Coordinates of C-alpha atoms in Angstrom, one line a residue:
Chain A
M21 CA -57.7 -44.5 29.6
T22 CA -60.4 -46.4 27.8
A23 CA -63.1 -46.3 25.3
T24 CA -65.7 -47.5 28.2
D25 CA -64.3 -43.9 30.8
Y26 CA -64.4 -41.8 28.2
R27 CA -68.4 -43.4 27.2
T28 CA -68.8 -43.4 30.9
R29 CA -66.9 -39.5 31.1
A30 CA -69.5 -38.5 28.4
D31 CA -73.0 -40.0 29.3
R32 CA -72.0 -38.2 32.9
A33 CA -71.0 -34.4 30.6
R34 CA -74.8 -35.1 28.5
R35 CA -76.6 -36.0 31.9
A36 CA -75.8 -32.9 33.7
I37 CA -76.4 -30.5 30.7
A38 CA -79.7 -31.2 30.3
D39 CA -80.5 -31.5 33.9
Q40 CA -82.9 -29.0 34.6
T41 CA -83.6 -29.7 38.6
S42 CA -80.9 -26.9 39.8
G43 CA -83.1 -24.1 38.6
P44 CA -82.2 -20.9 36.3
G45 CA -79.8 -19.7 38.7
Y46 CA -81.6 -18.1 41.4
F47 CA -78.3 -17.4 43.1
D48 CA -77.0 -15.0 39.4
L49 CA -80.5 -13.9 39.4
F50 CA -81.2 -12.4 42.8
W51 CA -77.5 -10.3 42.8
T52 CA -78.7 -8.7 39.0
G53 CA -81.9 -7.8 40.8
V54 CA -80.1 -6.2 44.3
A55 CA -77.6 -4.4 41.8
G56 CA -80.2 -3.2 39.4
F57 CA -81.8 -2.0 42.7
F58 CA -79.4 0.2 44.0
T59 CA -78.6 1.5 40.5
L60 CA -81.8 2.4 40.2
L61 CA -81.3 4.1 43.5
A62 CA -78.2 5.7 42.1
L63 CA -80.1 7.6 39.0
I64 CA -83.1 8.8 41.6
P65 CA -80.9 11.8 42.3
L66 CA -80.0 13.1 38.8
V67 CA -84.1 12.3 37.5
L68 CA -85.1 14.3 40.0
V69 CA -83.1 17.2 40.2
L70 CA -83.8 17.3 36.4
A71 CA -87.0 16.8 37.0
Y72 CA -87.6 19.5 39.3
V73 CA -85.6 22.1 37.4
V74 CA -87.6 21.5 34.3
F75 CA -90.7 21.7 36.6
R76 CA -90.1 25.0 38.0
G77 CA -87.7 26.4 35.2
F78 CA -88.9 25.8 32.4
S79 CA -92.9 28.1 32.0
R80 CA -90.0 30.9 33.2
L81 CA -88.4 30.4 30.2
N82 CA -89.7 33.4 27.4
W83 CA -88.1 35.3 24.8
A84 CA -87.2 38.4 27.7
A85 CA -85.3 35.5 29.7
F86 CA -83.0 35.4 27.2
T87 CA -82.9 39.3 26.4
Q88 CA -83.0 41.7 29.5
L89 CA -81.2 42.2 32.1
P90 CA -82.3 41.0 36.2
P91 CA -85.4 42.3 37.0
P92 CA -85.1 44.1 40.5
P93 CA -86.3 42.7 44.1
L94 CA -89.9 43.0 43.3
A95 CA -90.6 42.7 39.9
P96 CA -92.3 39.6 39.2
D97 CA -91.8 37.8 36.0
Q98 CA -89.9 40.5 34.2
G99 CA -86.4 41.1 32.8
G100 CA -84.2 37.6 32.4
F101 CA -80.8 36.5 33.0
A102 CA -78.9 38.1 29.5
N103 CA -76.3 39.6 31.1
A104 CA -74.9 36.3 33.1
L105 CA -75.7 34.0 30.2
I106 CA -73.2 36.5 28.4
G107 CA -70.9 36.4 31.2
T108 CA -71.0 32.9 31.6
L109 CA -70.0 32.1 28.5
I110 CA -66.9 35.1 28.2
M111 CA -65.6 33.4 31.3
V112 CA -65.8 29.9 30.2
G113 CA -63.8 30.7 27.1
I114 CA -61.2 33.1 29.0
G115 CA -60.2 30.0 30.2
A116 CA -60.4 28.1 27.5
L117 CA -58.4 30.4 26.2
V118 CA -56.2 30.3 29.1
S119 CA -56.0 26.9 30.3
V120 CA -56.3 24.6 26.5
P121 CA -52.8 25.5 25.1
F122 CA -51.0 25.3 28.3
G123 CA -52.8 21.9 28.9
V124 CA -52.5 19.9 26.2
L125 CA -49.0 21.2 25.4
A126 CA -48.1 20.4 29.3
A127 CA -49.9 16.6 28.4
V128 CA -48.1 16.2 24.7
Y129 CA -44.5 16.8 26.9
L130 CA -45.7 14.9 29.7
S131 CA -46.9 11.9 27.0
E132 CA -44.0 11.8 24.6
F133 CA -40.8 13.7 25.3
S134 CA -40.6 13.4 29.2
Q135 CA -38.3 10.7 30.7
G136 CA -37.3 9.0 34.3
Q137 CA -39.4 10.7 37.2
V138 CA -40.7 14.2 35.6
P139 CA -43.9 12.5 34.3
R140 CA -45.0 10.7 37.8
W141 CA -44.2 13.8 39.5
I142 CA -46.3 15.9 37.3
R143 CA -49.0 13.7 37.1
F144 CA -49.0 13.5 41.0
A145 CA -48.9 17.4 41.0
T146 CA -51.1 17.7 38.5
N147 CA -54.0 15.2 40.5
V148 CA -53.7 17.5 43.6
L149 CA -54.6 20.1 41.4
S150 CA -57.7 18.7 40.8
G151 CA -58.6 18.1 44.0
V152 CA -58.2 21.5 45.7
P153 CA -61.3 22.6 46.4
S154 CA -63.1 24.8 43.2
I155 CA -63.5 28.1 46.2
L156 CA -59.3 27.5 46.8
M157 CA -58.8 28.9 43.5
G158 CA -60.9 31.3 43.8
V159 CA -58.9 32.8 46.8
F160 CA -56.2 32.0 44.9
I161 CA -56.7 33.7 41.7
Y162 CA -58.3 36.5 44.4
G163 CA -55.1 37.1 45.8
L164 CA -53.3 37.2 42.8
F165 CA -55.5 39.1 40.3
V166 CA -58.0 40.8 42.3
I167 CA -56.2 42.1 44.8
T168 CA -53.5 43.4 42.0
T169 CA -56.3 45.0 39.2
G170 CA -58.5 46.3 42.2
T171 CA -61.8 45.0 40.9
Y172 CA -63.4 42.0 40.3
S173 CA -64.0 40.8 36.6
A174 CA -64.5 38.4 33.8
V175 CA -60.8 37.9 33.4
A176 CA -60.3 37.1 37.3
G177 CA -62.8 34.7 36.9
G178 CA -61.8 33.3 33.9
F179 CA -58.7 32.9 35.0
A180 CA -60.0 31.1 38.0
L181 CA -62.0 28.6 35.6
G182 CA -59.0 28.3 33.4
V183 CA -57.1 27.1 36.7
L184 CA -59.9 24.5 37.5
M185 CA -59.7 23.4 33.9
L186 CA -56.2 22.9 34.0
P187 CA -55.6 19.6 35.2
I188 CA -58.8 17.9 33.9
I189 CA -57.5 18.5 30.2
V190 CA -53.9 17.7 31.1
R191 CA -54.8 14.6 32.7
T192 CA -57.4 13.9 29.8
T193 CA -55.3 14.5 27.3
D194 CA -52.2 12.5 28.5
E195 CA -54.3 9.8 28.4
S196 CA -55.8 9.8 25.1
L197 CA -51.8 10.4 23.3
Q198 CA -51.1 7.1 25.4
I199 CA -54.0 5.0 23.7
V200 CA -52.5 5.8 20.8
P201 CA -50.2 2.7 19.6
K202 CA -47.0 2.3 20.5
Q203 CA -46.9 0.1 16.9
V204 CA -47.8 3.5 15.1
R205 CA -45.0 5.8 16.5
W206 CA -42.8 3.0 15.7
A207 CA -44.2 3.7 12.0
A208 CA -43.1 6.6 11.8
I209 CA -40.1 6.8 13.8
G210 CA -39.1 4.2 11.2
M211 CA -39.9 6.2 8.0
G212 CA -37.5 8.9 9.6
A213 CA -40.1 11.6 11.1
S214 CA -38.4 13.0 14.1
K215 CA -39.6 12.6 17.3
F216 CA -41.5 16.5 17.1
Q217 CA -43.1 15.2 13.6
T218 CA -44.5 12.0 15.0
V219 CA -45.7 13.7 17.3
L220 CA -47.0 16.7 15.1
R221 CA -48.1 14.5 12.2
V222 CA -49.2 11.4 13.7
V223 CA -49.9 11.2 17.2
L224 CA -52.0 14.6 18.0
P225 CA -54.0 13.9 15.3
A226 CA -54.9 10.1 16.2
A227 CA -55.5 11.4 19.3
L228 CA -57.7 14.2 18.0
P229 CA -61.4 13.2 18.9
A230 CA -60.3 12.2 22.0
I231 CA -58.7 15.3 23.2
A232 CA -62.0 17.1 21.7
T233 CA -64.2 14.8 24.6
G234 CA -61.8 15.4 27.1
L235 CA -61.5 19.5 26.4
T236 CA -65.6 19.4 26.8
L237 CA -66.2 17.8 29.5
A238 CA -64.0 20.5 31.2
V239 CA -66.0 23.3 29.6
A240 CA -69.1 21.3 31.3
R241 CA -67.5 21.1 34.4
A242 CA -66.3 25.2 34.3
A243 CA -70.1 26.1 33.3
G244 CA -71.3 25.2 36.0
E245 CA -69.2 26.3 38.5
T246 CA -70.0 28.8 41.5
A247 CA -67.1 29.0 44.1
P248 CA -64.3 29.8 42.3
L249 CA -66.8 33.0 40.8
L250 CA -67.7 34.2 43.9
F251 CA -63.9 35.9 44.8
T252 CA -63.4 36.6 40.9
A253 CA -66.3 37.8 39.3
L254 CA -68.6 38.6 41.7
F255 CA -71.7 39.8 39.7
S256 CA -73.5 43.1 38.4
Q257 CA -77.2 43.8 37.4
Y258 CA -75.8 45.3 34.3
W259 CA -74.3 44.3 30.4
L260 CA -70.8 43.6 30.6
D261 CA -68.4 47.0 28.8
S262 CA -65.6 45.3 29.8
L263 CA -63.7 42.9 30.6
L264 CA -62.1 44.7 34.1
Q265 CA -65.2 45.2 35.6
P266 CA -67.6 42.7 38.0
T267 CA -69.2 40.2 35.5
A268 CA -72.4 38.3 36.3
S269 CA -72.6 34.5 35.6
L270 CA -75.1 32.0 35.3
S271 CA -74.3 30.5 38.7
V272 CA -74.0 33.6 41.2
L273 CA -76.5 34.1 39.8
V274 CA -78.7 31.5 40.5
Y275 CA -77.1 31.4 44.1
N276 CA -77.9 35.2 44.7
F277 CA -81.3 35.1 43.5
A278 CA -82.6 31.7 45.0
R279 CA -81.9 33.2 48.7
V280 CA -83.6 36.5 48.1
P281 CA -87.6 36.7 49.4
Y282 CA -88.8 37.8 45.5
E283 CA -90.5 35.5 43.6
G284 CA -89.6 37.2 41.1
Q285 CA -86.0 36.9 41.4
Q286 CA -86.9 32.6 42.2
R287 CA -87.9 31.8 39.5
L288 CA -85.2 33.9 37.3
A289 CA -83.1 31.8 39.3
W290 CA -84.7 28.0 37.9
A291 CA -84.9 29.4 34.9
A292 CA -80.7 30.2 34.8
A293 CA -80.6 26.7 36.9
L294 CA -82.4 24.7 33.2
I295 CA -80.4 26.8 31.7
L296 CA -77.0 25.7 32.9
V297 CA -78.5 22.1 33.8
G298 CA -78.3 22.7 29.8
I299 CA -75.5 23.9 29.2
V300 CA -74.1 21.2 30.9
M301 CA -75.8 18.4 28.5
L302 CA -74.6 19.5 26.0
T303 CA -71.1 20.0 26.3
S304 CA -71.7 16.2 27.3
I305 CA -73.7 15.3 24.4
L306 CA -71.0 17.3 22.6
S307 CA -67.6 15.0 23.8
R308 CA -70.2 12.0 23.3
W309 CA -70.1 12.7 19.6
A310 CA -66.5 13.6 19.6
T311 CA -65.8 10.1 21.4
R312 CA -67.8 8.8 18.7
K313 CA -65.0 8.8 16.1
Q314 CA -62.2 7.8 18.6
I315 CA -59.9 6.0 16.3
Y316 CA -58.4 3.6 18.8
Chain B
M768 CA -19.7 -24.5 24.6
E769 CA -19.5 -26.4 21.0
H770 CA -23.1 -25.5 20.5
T771 CA -22.3 -21.7 20.4
A772 CA -20.3 -21.8 18.2
Q773 CA -20.7 -19.5 15.1
H774 CA -20.8 -21.0 11.6
T775 CA -21.1 -18.9 8.7
D776 CA -20.9 -20.1 5.3
V777 CA -21.9 -17.6 2.8
P778 CA -19.7 -18.2 -0.7
A779 CA -21.8 -16.3 -2.5
L780 CA -20.7 -13.2 -0.8
R781 CA -18.0 -13.4 -2.9
D782 CA -20.0 -12.3 -6.0
T783 CA -22.2 -9.9 -3.9
E784 CA -21.7 -6.9 -2.5
T785 CA -22.6 -6.3 1.9
V786 CA -25.1 -4.2 2.8
I787 CA -25.1 -4.6 6.4
A788 CA -22.2 -6.6 8.5
T789 CA -22.2 -7.1 12.3
E790 CA -18.9 -7.8 14.3
Q791 CA -18.7 -8.9 17.5
L792 CA -21.7 -7.7 17.4
N793 CA -23.2 -7.8 21.6
V794 CA -26.8 -6.3 22.2
Y795 CA -27.2 -5.2 26.0
Y796 CA -30.9 -4.5 27.6
G797 CA -29.3 -2.8 30.9
D798 CA -27.0 -5.2 31.8
F799 CA -28.9 -8.2 30.4
L800 CA -26.8 -9.4 27.4
A801 CA -29.8 -10.2 25.0
L802 CA -27.8 -11.1 21.7
R803 CA -23.9 -11.9 21.8
N804 CA -21.1 -12.0 19.1
V805 CA -23.2 -12.1 16.3
N806 CA -21.3 -11.5 13.1
M807 CA -22.5 -11.8 9.7
A808 CA -22.6 -9.9 6.3
I809 CA -25.6 -9.7 5.0
P810 CA -26.0 -10.1 0.5
E811 CA -26.5 -7.0 -1.4
R812 CA -30.6 -7.4 -3.1
K813 CA -31.4 -10.9 -2.1
V814 CA -33.9 -12.0 0.7
T815 CA -31.7 -13.2 4.1
A816 CA -34.2 -14.5 6.8
L817 CA -33.9 -14.8 10.3
I818 CA -35.3 -17.8 11.7
G819 CA -34.9 -19.0 15.1
P820 CA -37.0 -19.6 18.4
S821 CA -38.7 -17.1 20.5
G822 CA -36.8 -14.8 22.6
C823 CA -33.5 -15.7 20.8
G824 CA -33.1 -11.8 19.4
K825 CA -34.2 -12.2 16.0
S826 CA -36.4 -8.6 16.3
T827 CA -33.3 -7.0 18.2
L828 CA -30.6 -7.5 15.8
I829 CA -33.3 -6.0 13.1
R830 CA -34.5 -3.0 15.5
C831 CA -30.2 -2.9 15.5
F832 CA -30.1 -2.2 11.5
N833 CA -32.6 0.7 11.7
R834 CA -31.3 2.1 15.1
L835 CA -35.0 1.5 16.7
N836 CA -33.2 0.4 19.6
D837 CA -32.9 4.3 20.0
L838 CA -36.5 4.3 21.5
I839 CA -35.5 1.8 23.9
D840 CA -34.0 3.4 26.5
S841 CA -32.2 0.2 28.5
F842 CA -31.0 -0.6 25.2
H843 CA -26.8 -0.7 24.7
L844 CA -24.8 -1.9 22.1
D845 CA -20.8 -3.1 21.5
G846 CA -19.5 -4.5 18.1
R847 CA -19.9 -2.8 14.7
V848 CA -23.3 -2.9 12.8
T849 CA -21.6 -0.9 9.3
Y850 CA -24.1 0.0 6.1
Y851 CA -21.2 -0.8 3.5
G852 CA -18.5 0.1 6.0
Q853 CA -20.2 3.1 7.7
D854 CA -20.5 2.5 11.5
L855 CA -24.1 2.9 12.2
Y856 CA -23.6 3.8 15.5
Q857 CA -20.6 6.6 15.5
D858 CA -21.4 10.2 13.8
V859 CA -24.6 9.2 12.4
D860 CA -28.1 10.7 12.4
A861 CA -30.5 8.0 12.9
V862 CA -33.0 9.5 11.7
Q863 CA -31.0 9.6 8.2
V864 CA -30.2 5.8 8.7
R865 CA -33.9 5.1 8.9
R866 CA -35.1 6.8 6.2
R867 CA -32.2 4.7 3.7
I868 CA -33.7 2.0 5.7
G869 CA -37.6 0.6 5.7
M870 CA -38.8 -1.4 8.3
V871 CA -42.4 -3.0 8.1
F872 CA -43.9 -4.4 11.6
Q873 CA -45.3 -8.1 12.7
Q874 CA -48.5 -6.0 13.0
P875 CA -49.8 -3.8 9.9
N876 CA -49.6 -0.7 11.6
P877 CA -51.0 1.5 9.2
F878 CA -51.5 5.5 10.3
P879 CA -54.6 6.3 11.3
K880 CA -54.9 8.3 8.1
S881 CA -56.0 8.0 4.2
I882 CA -54.3 5.8 2.2
Y883 CA -52.7 8.5 -0.1
D884 CA -51.6 10.4 3.7
N885 CA -49.7 7.1 4.2
I886 CA -47.9 6.8 1.8
A887 CA -47.2 10.3 0.9
F888 CA -46.6 10.5 4.8
G889 CA -42.3 9.8 4.8
A890 CA -42.5 11.8 1.2
R891 CA -44.1 14.9 3.5
A892 CA -41.8 14.5 6.4
T893 CA -38.8 14.4 4.6
G894 CA -39.1 17.5 3.1
L895 CA -39.2 15.7 -0.4
T896 CA -40.7 17.5 -3.4
T897 CA -41.5 15.0 -5.7
D898 CA -44.0 14.7 -7.9
L899 CA -47.3 12.9 -4.7
D900 CA -49.3 11.7 -7.0
E901 CA -47.3 9.6 -8.9
L902 CA -45.4 8.2 -6.1
V903 CA -48.5 6.9 -3.8
E904 CA -49.3 5.5 -7.7
R905 CA -45.6 3.6 -8.2
S906 CA -45.5 2.5 -4.4
L907 CA -49.2 1.1 -4.6
K908 CA -48.2 -1.0 -7.9
R909 CA -45.5 -2.3 -6.2
S910 CA -46.5 -3.6 -3.3
A911 CA -49.0 -4.8 -5.7
L912 CA -52.0 -2.9 -3.4
W913 CA -53.1 -0.1 -6.6
E914 CA -55.1 -2.5 -8.0
E915 CA -57.4 -3.4 -5.1
V916 CA -57.4 0.2 -4.0
K917 CA -56.8 3.3 -6.9
D918 CA -60.8 3.8 -6.4
K919 CA -60.3 4.6 -2.9
L920 CA -57.5 6.5 -2.2
K921 CA -58.8 9.1 0.4
T922 CA -60.1 5.9 2.8
N923 CA -58.7 5.4 6.2
G924 CA -56.0 3.6 5.4
L925 CA -57.2 1.7 9.4
S926 CA -60.7 0.2 6.8
L927 CA -58.6 -2.7 5.0
S928 CA -57.9 -5.4 5.3
G929 CA -55.4 -7.2 7.3
G930 CA -53.7 -8.0 4.2
Q931 CA -54.0 -5.1 2.5
Q932 CA -52.7 -3.5 5.1
Q933 CA -49.5 -4.8 5.6
R934 CA -49.3 -4.4 2.1
L935 CA -49.9 -0.8 2.2
C936 CA -47.1 -0.2 5.3
I937 CA -45.1 -2.5 2.3
A938 CA -45.5 0.3 0.0
R939 CA -45.1 3.5 2.8
A940 CA -41.6 1.6 3.6
I941 CA -41.0 1.8 0.0
S942 CA -41.5 5.1 -1.2
T943 CA -39.1 6.8 0.3
E944 CA -36.6 5.0 -1.8
P945 CA -34.8 3.0 1.0
D946 CA -31.9 0.0 -0.1
V947 CA -32.7 -1.8 2.6
V948 CA -35.7 -3.1 3.5
L949 CA -36.1 -4.9 7.6
M950 CA -39.0 -7.1 8.0
D951 CA -39.7 -8.6 11.4
E952 CA -42.7 -11.1 11.2
P953 CA -44.5 -9.5 8.7
C954 CA -47.2 -12.0 7.8
S955 CA -47.6 -13.6 11.2
S956 CA -51.0 -11.9 11.8
L957 CA -52.1 -13.0 8.7
D958 CA -53.9 -15.0 6.7
P959 CA -52.5 -17.9 4.3
L960 CA -53.7 -16.4 0.7
S961 CA -52.4 -13.3 2.7
T962 CA -49.4 -14.6 3.6
L963 CA -49.1 -15.8 0.0
K964 CA -48.9 -12.8 -1.6
I965 CA -47.0 -10.7 0.7
E966 CA -44.2 -13.9 0.0
S967 CA -44.7 -13.7 -3.5
L968 CA -44.4 -9.8 -3.5
I969 CA -41.3 -9.6 -1.3
R970 CA -40.1 -12.3 -4.4
E971 CA -41.0 -9.7 -6.6
L972 CA -39.3 -6.2 -4.0
A973 CA -35.5 -8.8 -4.2
E974 CA -34.8 -7.3 -6.8
E975 CA -34.7 -4.1 -6.1
Y976 CA -34.4 -4.3 -2.3
T977 CA -32.2 -6.0 -0.1
I978 CA -35.1 -7.9 2.4
I979 CA -34.1 -8.9 5.7
I980 CA -36.8 -10.4 7.3
V981 CA -37.9 -11.9 10.7
T982 CA -40.0 -15.6 10.4
H983 CA -41.3 -17.5 13.1
N984 CA -42.5 -19.6 10.4
M985 CA -39.7 -22.1 8.8
Q986 CA -41.0 -23.0 6.0
Q987 CA -41.6 -19.7 4.9
A988 CA -37.6 -18.9 5.0
A989 CA -37.1 -21.5 2.7
R990 CA -40.2 -21.0 -0.1
M991 CA -38.3 -17.3 -0.1
A992 CA -35.1 -16.5 1.9
D993 CA -32.0 -17.2 -0.4
Y994 CA -30.0 -16.5 3.0
T995 CA -30.7 -17.7 6.2
A996 CA -29.8 -17.1 9.4
F997 CA -30.1 -20.1 12.2
F998 CA -30.0 -18.0 15.8
N999 CA -30.8 -19.9 19.0
A1000 CA -31.0 -18.9 23.2
E1001 CA -30.1 -20.2 25.6
A1002 CA -30.9 -19.6 29.4
T1003 CA -28.5 -17.8 31.5
E1004 CA -28.8 -17.9 35.1
D1005 CA -31.4 -15.5 36.5
G1006 CA -34.1 -17.4 33.6
K1007 CA -34.1 -15.0 30.5
R1008 CA -32.8 -15.9 26.9
S1009 CA -29.9 -14.9 25.7
G1010 CA -29.6 -15.2 21.8
Y1011 CA -26.8 -16.4 19.2
L1012 CA -26.2 -16.7 15.3
V1013 CA -25.5 -20.5 15.7
E1014 CA -25.4 -20.3 11.3
F1015 CA -25.8 -18.9 8.3
A1016 CA -25.6 -19.7 4.5
P1017 CA -27.3 -20.2 1.9
T1018 CA -31.0 -21.0 2.9
R1019 CA -30.2 -24.5 0.5
K1020 CA -27.6 -25.4 3.1
I1021 CA -29.6 -24.8 6.2
F1022 CA -32.1 -26.6 5.4
D1023 CA -29.9 -29.6 3.6
Q1024 CA -27.3 -29.3 4.8
P1025 CA -26.3 -27.7 8.3
A1026 CA -23.1 -27.3 9.6
Q1027 CA -24.3 -27.6 12.9
E1028 CA -26.1 -30.4 14.9
A1029 CA -28.7 -27.3 16.3
T1030 CA -30.3 -26.4 13.1
R1031 CA -30.6 -29.6 12.2
N1032 CA -32.6 -30.4 14.7
Y1033 CA -34.7 -27.2 14.7
V1034 CA -35.3 -27.3 10.9
N1035 CA -36.4 -31.2 11.1
G1036 CA -38.9 -30.1 13.3
Q1037 CA -36.9 -31.5 17.0
F1038 CA -37.1 -28.8 18.7
G1039 CA -36.5 -29.1 23.0

């Protein structure tokens, strides 16, 4: 290669760089526009749902809504969904109590201790479980629990939600644990820590923010579920005074009151729907906040 | 097979005790022979460098010394690895081995915990009932990090610079009072200044510890090692690389008058 060759190439390159005639990339611009447009289309349902729920539900939110029992059919703008709110919180709580220890421990086993083909099959089973329609979970707990105890109950509803949360918790915890770099595990093992100490003192603390994110997402998912509760907790017009009796929940209240011809109950259903959306959004924001503290 | 002949020439071993020795050591990953027929005796309280091209089995070898290879399912070996005459692979608890033989890794890998907790980890994990404050201070002073971090022991170890993190890892490794510290290319991800700091630290540590260091950097071996082992690799039929020890001798001899042609070519940079 001679110096002249190099000059020629350099000149050509400089001219190409300076060349403005090819325009500012219309092709790129076009496809960016198309992708942006469809993104907006995809967001429309979310915005419309939120806006409409706020529009219909907000005006009905008053002190009574949070403190009183559901109104009788012909009592416009009286009563509230206090028992349903409490029911939802209790059942999600029971669900978490059941599923979090099992789910987290299963994920620890899966990610840290299992060998060979075992983890593959467990992960596959978990995926299948998370794909099972939630109404089937309800029927399953109905057969297992409601029939044997002879009553619809908060405990049955909580278990149904727990079964629903389990695969989500296993999967997100499993993923959070696997993100922790293997060098950090080596460091602990290399320090003379046993496998168990390594997991308990290094891997789990490092993964904790990510695990918390997964747990909050599972809770948000469970709080909005209706189908599994229809078969297990049913509904109640009254205050909850035992965990072994039919229990109201926000989602079932929306389902019931949205279908009746009485305007008072319909308006309460809208308000309950707004609170339900609020709970789900709040937990999602909480999980975002936990993610912010993520280490890896 | 002339170039596979093993040549170890460590006259100084007569005056100093052997810490770790290998006898006819072959290391396999599954069926693949990663490292073959290694015989070497590593002297006490010296810096021993393992050099050689990628894939020659240097890292594999030091991971045999603290049984870290146990974590790899397909790993197995034959021959012997001994620690003061005790076979490390016969009736020995790997966890105990790792408490006596510390390790520093290629990438600085502090725990995502405070500087203090990083150092205290070993003592806590092994249930040592020592004065942790004193242990942390002593370990950080010996790793030349104390002055830089003494006012922020509660901050996360990951917030330190790369060089500081590596010195933290060294402090962590020596906090359990091991006899031997293994270092797997401890400077390869650091800038030249941090590298110099760590090198002089390693020289100091050699007064109290036996240091075995894997390095890609021949100058580094020449600067700090008392003994140097040169490993080479040759391609096997299935395209993998199988490593073997070419020559083990005092560093000066390896660089000035190597006994093997392959060693001469490598240290002179004429390596294929």
